[in-house]
C-alpha positions as a Python dict, from the first residue, in 0.01 Angstrom:
ca = {
    (1, 'M'): (0, 0, 0),
    (2, 'T'): (208, 69, 308),
    (3, 'R'): (450, -166, 476),
    (4, 'L'): (212, -190, 773),
    (5, 'E'): (-72, -304, 547),
    (6, 'I'): (145, -574, 390),
    (7, 'A'): (259, -715, 724),
    (8, 'P'): (-50, -934, 790),
    (9, 'E'): (-24, -1083, 443),
    (10, 'L'): (346, -1149, 491),
    (11, 'F'): (274, -1321, 821),
    (12, 'L'): (21, -1547, 650),
    (13, 'V'): (257, -1635, 365),
    (14, 'A'): (543, -1693, 610),
    (15, 'L'): (321, -1930, 805),
    (16, 'V'): (218, -2109, 486),
    (17, 'A'): (587, -2131, 384),
    (18, 'Y'): (667, -2298, 715),
    (19, 'L'): (375, -2541, 680),
    (20, 'I'): (470, -2629, 322),
    (21, 'G'): (827, -2688, 435),
    (22, 'S'): (688, -2912, 708),
    (23, 'I'): (532, -3160, 462),
    (24, 'P'): (729, -3483, 529),
    (25, 'F'): (746, -3620, 176),
    (26, 'G'): (1007, -3881, 268),
    (27, 'L'): (787, -4030, 538),
    (28, 'V'): (473, -4013, 324),
    (29, 'L'): (641, -4190, 31),
    (30, 'A'): (798, -4454, 253),
    (31, 'R'): (459, -4537, 398),
    (32, 'L'): (282, -4536, 61),
    (33, 'L'): (542, -4775, -79),
    (34, 'R'): (544, -4982, 242),
    (35, 'L'): (914, -4927, 300),
    (36, 'G'): (885, -4880, 674),
    (37, 'D'): (953, -4569, 877),
    (38, 'P'): (1275, -4389, 773),
    (39, 'R'): (1291, -4240, 1123),
    (40, 'E'): (1372, -4587, 1256),
    (41, 'I'): (1677, -4651, 1036),
    (42, 'G'): (2007, -4484, 955),
    (43, 'S'): (2023, -4124, 1068),
    (44, 'G'): (1656, -4128, 1166),
    (45, 'N'): (1558, -3827, 954),
    (46, 'I'): (1310, -3800, 669),
    (47, 'G'): (1537, -3670, 393),
    (48, 'A'): (1622, -3836, 63),
    (49, 'T'): (1957, -3978, 179),
    (50, 'N'): (1794, -4165, 465),
    (51, 'V'): (1499, -4275, 251),
    (52, 'L'): (1759, -4433, 23),
    (53, 'R'): (1854, -4655, 315),
    (54, 'T'): (1509, -4818, 291),
    (55, 'G'): (1639, -4979, -27),
    (56, 'S'): (1426, -4782, -272),
    (57, 'K'): (1615, -4555, -511),
    (58, 'L'): (1284, -4442, -661),
    (59, 'A'): (1147, -4329, -324),
    (60, 'A'): (1472, -4146, -248),
    (61, 'F'): (1473, -3972, -586),
    (62, 'V'): (1109, -3863, -562),
    (63, 'T'): (1169, -3743, -205),
    (64, 'L'): (1463, -3536, -329),
    (65, 'I'): (1256, -3378, -606),
    (66, 'L'): (956, -3302, -386),
    (67, 'D'): (1165, -3161, -100),
    (68, 'A'): (1346, -2935, -346),
    (69, 'A'): (1021, -2839, -519),
    (70, 'K'): (857, -2719, -199),
    (71, 'G'): (1146, -2478, -149),
    (72, 'G'): (1154, -2361, -509),
    (73, 'I'): (780, -2313, -554),
    (74, 'T'): (743, -2130, -224),
    (75, 'I'): (1022, -1881, -291),
    (76, 'A'): (900, -1828, -649),
    (77, 'F'): (561, -1722, -518),
    (78, 'A'): (715, -1503, -248),
    (79, 'Q'): (936, -1321, -499),
    (80, 'F'): (637, -1255, -721),
    (81, 'V'): (421, -1116, -442),
    (82, 'F'): (655, -952, -191),
    (83, 'P'): (954, -717, -186),
    (84, 'P'): (1304, -874, -160),
    (85, 'A'): (1340, -840, 218),
    (86, 'D'): (1012, -1022, 275),
    (87, 'A'): (1104, -1299, 29),
    (88, 'Q'): (1417, -1365, 236),
    (89, 'I'): (1200, -1438, 539),
    (90, 'V'): (998, -1686, 337),
    (91, 'A'): (1316, -1852, 205),
    (92, 'I'): (1436, -1918, 558),
    (93, 'L'): (1100, -2032, 692),
    (94, 'V'): (1039, -2297, 428),
    (95, 'V'): (1373, -2459, 515),
    (96, 'I'): (1299, -2426, 887),
    (97, 'G'): (970, -2602, 822),
    (98, 'H'): (1151, -2897, 664),
    (99, 'C'): (1400, -2918, 949),
    (100, 'F'): (1143, -2874, 1226),
    (101, 'P'): (802, -2992, 1096),
    (102, 'I'): (512, -2932, 1329),
    (103, 'W'): (352, -3257, 1209),
    (104, 'L'): (643, -3467, 1339),
    (105, 'K'): (703, -3298, 1674),
    (106, 'F'): (966, -3075, 1510),
    (107, 'Q'): (1189, -3371, 1417),
    (108, 'G'): (1250, -3338, 1044),
    (109, 'G'): (1519, -3357, 781),
    (110, 'K'): (1845, -3170, 747),
    (111, 'G'): (1724, -2923, 490),
    (112, 'V'): (1968, -2981, 204),
    (113, 'A'): (1717, -3054, -74),
    (114, 'T'): (1481, -2775, 29),
    (115, 'F'): (1779, -2538, 63),
    (116, 'T'): (1887, -2630, -290),
    (117, 'G'): (1536, -2585, -429),
    (118, 'V'): (1521, -2238, -278),
    (119, 'W'): (1848, -2131, -438),
    (120, 'L'): (1771, -2282, -779),
    (121, 'V'): (1480, -2037, -800),
    (122, 'Y'): (1599, -1753, -577),
    (123, 'A'): (1936, -1718, -753),
    (124, 'W'): (1980, -2000, -1001),
    (125, 'P'): (2360, -1963, -1052),
    (126, 'V'): (2403, -2009, -676),
    (127, 'G'): (2175, -2313, -677),
    (128, 'L'): (2355, -2463, -974),
    (129, 'A'): (2694, -2405, -813),
    (130, 'C'): (2571, -2577, -496),
    (131, 'C'): (2452, -2877, -700),
    (132, 'L'): (2782, -2904, -885),
    (133, 'T'): (2975, -2878, -558),
    (134, 'W'): (2765, -3157, -408),
    (135, 'L'): (2816, -3381, -712),
    (136, 'L'): (3192, -3318, -721),
    (137, 'V'): (3243, -3388, -350),
    (138, 'V'): (3027, -3702, -363),
    (139, 'A'): (3218, -3827, -668),
    (140, 'V'): (3547, -3787, -484),
    (141, 'S'): (3453, -3882, -127),
    (142, 'R'): (3123, -4075, -152),
    (143, 'I'): (3018, -3897, 169),
    (144, 'S'): (2679, -3729, 133),
    (145, 'S'): (2703, -3519, 449),
    (146, 'L'): (3044, -3379, 352),
    (147, 'A'): (2907, -3285, 11),
    (148, 'A'): (2607, -3118, 173),
    (149, 'L'): (2817, -2920, 419),
    (150, 'L'): (3060, -2795, 155),
    (151, 'S'): (2780, -2699, -83),
    (152, 'V'): (2585, -2501, 176),
    (153, 'L'): (2899, -2330, 306),
    (154, 'G'): (2996, -2259, -53),
    (155, 'S'): (2664, -2084, -110),
    (156, 'V'): (2782, -1795, 107),
    (157, 'G'): (3069, -1734, -131),
    (158, 'F'): (2864, -1806, -442),
    (159, 'V'): (2617, -1524, -369),
    (160, 'V'): (2910, -1281, -369),
    (161, 'V'): (3083, -1429, -675),
    (162, 'F'): (2764, -1419, -882),
    (163, 'G'): (2662, -1071, -771),
    (164, 'Y'): (2381, -1149, -526),
    (165, 'E'): (2528, -959, -231),
    (166, 'T'): (2181, -843, -126),
    (167, 'K'): (2101, -1207, -46),
    (168, 'L'): (2413, -1262, 162),
    (169, 'L'): (2233, -1258, 497),
    (170, 'V'): (1982, -1521, 389),
    (171, 'A'): (2270, -1731, 253),
    (172, 'I'): (2449, -1711, 589),
    (173, 'G'): (2128, -1790, 778),
    (174, 'L'): (2040, -2092, 565),
    (175, 'A'): (2396, -2225, 568),
    (176, 'A'): (2410, -2193, 947),
    (177, 'L'): (2077, -2374, 984),
    (178, 'V'): (2174, -2666, 760),
    (179, 'C'): (2518, -2697, 922),
    (180, 'W'): (2358, -2697, 1267),
    (181, 'R'): (2130, -2981, 1156),
    (182, 'H'): (2445, -3174, 1060),
    (183, 'Q'): (2607, -3157, 1404),
    (184, 'E'): (2623, -3535, 1446),
    (185, 'N'): (2763, -3576, 1095),
    (186, 'I'): (3033, -3318, 1169),
    (187, 'V'): (3137, -3511, 1479),
    (188, 'R'): (3160, -3834, 1278),
    (189, 'L'): (3349, -3660, 996),
    (190, 'L'): (3606, -3529, 1241),
    (191, 'A'): (3635, -3878, 1392),
    (192, 'G'): (3674, -4032, 1047),
    (193, 'N'): (3380, -4270, 1076),
    (194, 'E'): (3108, -4102, 873),
    (195, 'P'): (2930, -4361, 650),
    (196, 'R'): (2991, -4350, 276),
    (197, 'I'): (2729, -4387, 8),
    (198, 'G'): (2702, -4754, -77),
    (199, 'G'): (2907, -4850, 228),
}
């Protein structure tokens, strides 16, 4: 099968990857559990950290797992079906879907959980290193956004350290996307007034 013949199938899977990434699990869970709308509190996004601000640790944990799972499952399928270059496109689009979901007028989460789910399947040592970085930074600083930023930036180095140089471009692209979604957090971090977990 030629590259040209695969292209329509890749387009379909890329679209599906975006739509799967767009599923707003945090919002769905918050509504099912009658916790209110996470978009109206805290940072206003639909990720696990903001769902935690509704007061439900269970909802936040399940949101984290589901957001990570949509990234992991999607890239697992893409790697099975498509060549490496095409799988990279899918990896980026599922995270874009989470950050800019069509269902919510393109106002979604910051992509950290879905990013992590992608790497835990796409290159598990990189994903594990990102998780450990997040845990270490949170343990020391209790600042979720700082942990997220350092873990996603670290992923660029981790792909080289663990021998996944062929995935360097997707690592740079995903890290840039997640960092861009954290613009407001970066401003607060530089100003020294970023909220701490439990604060």
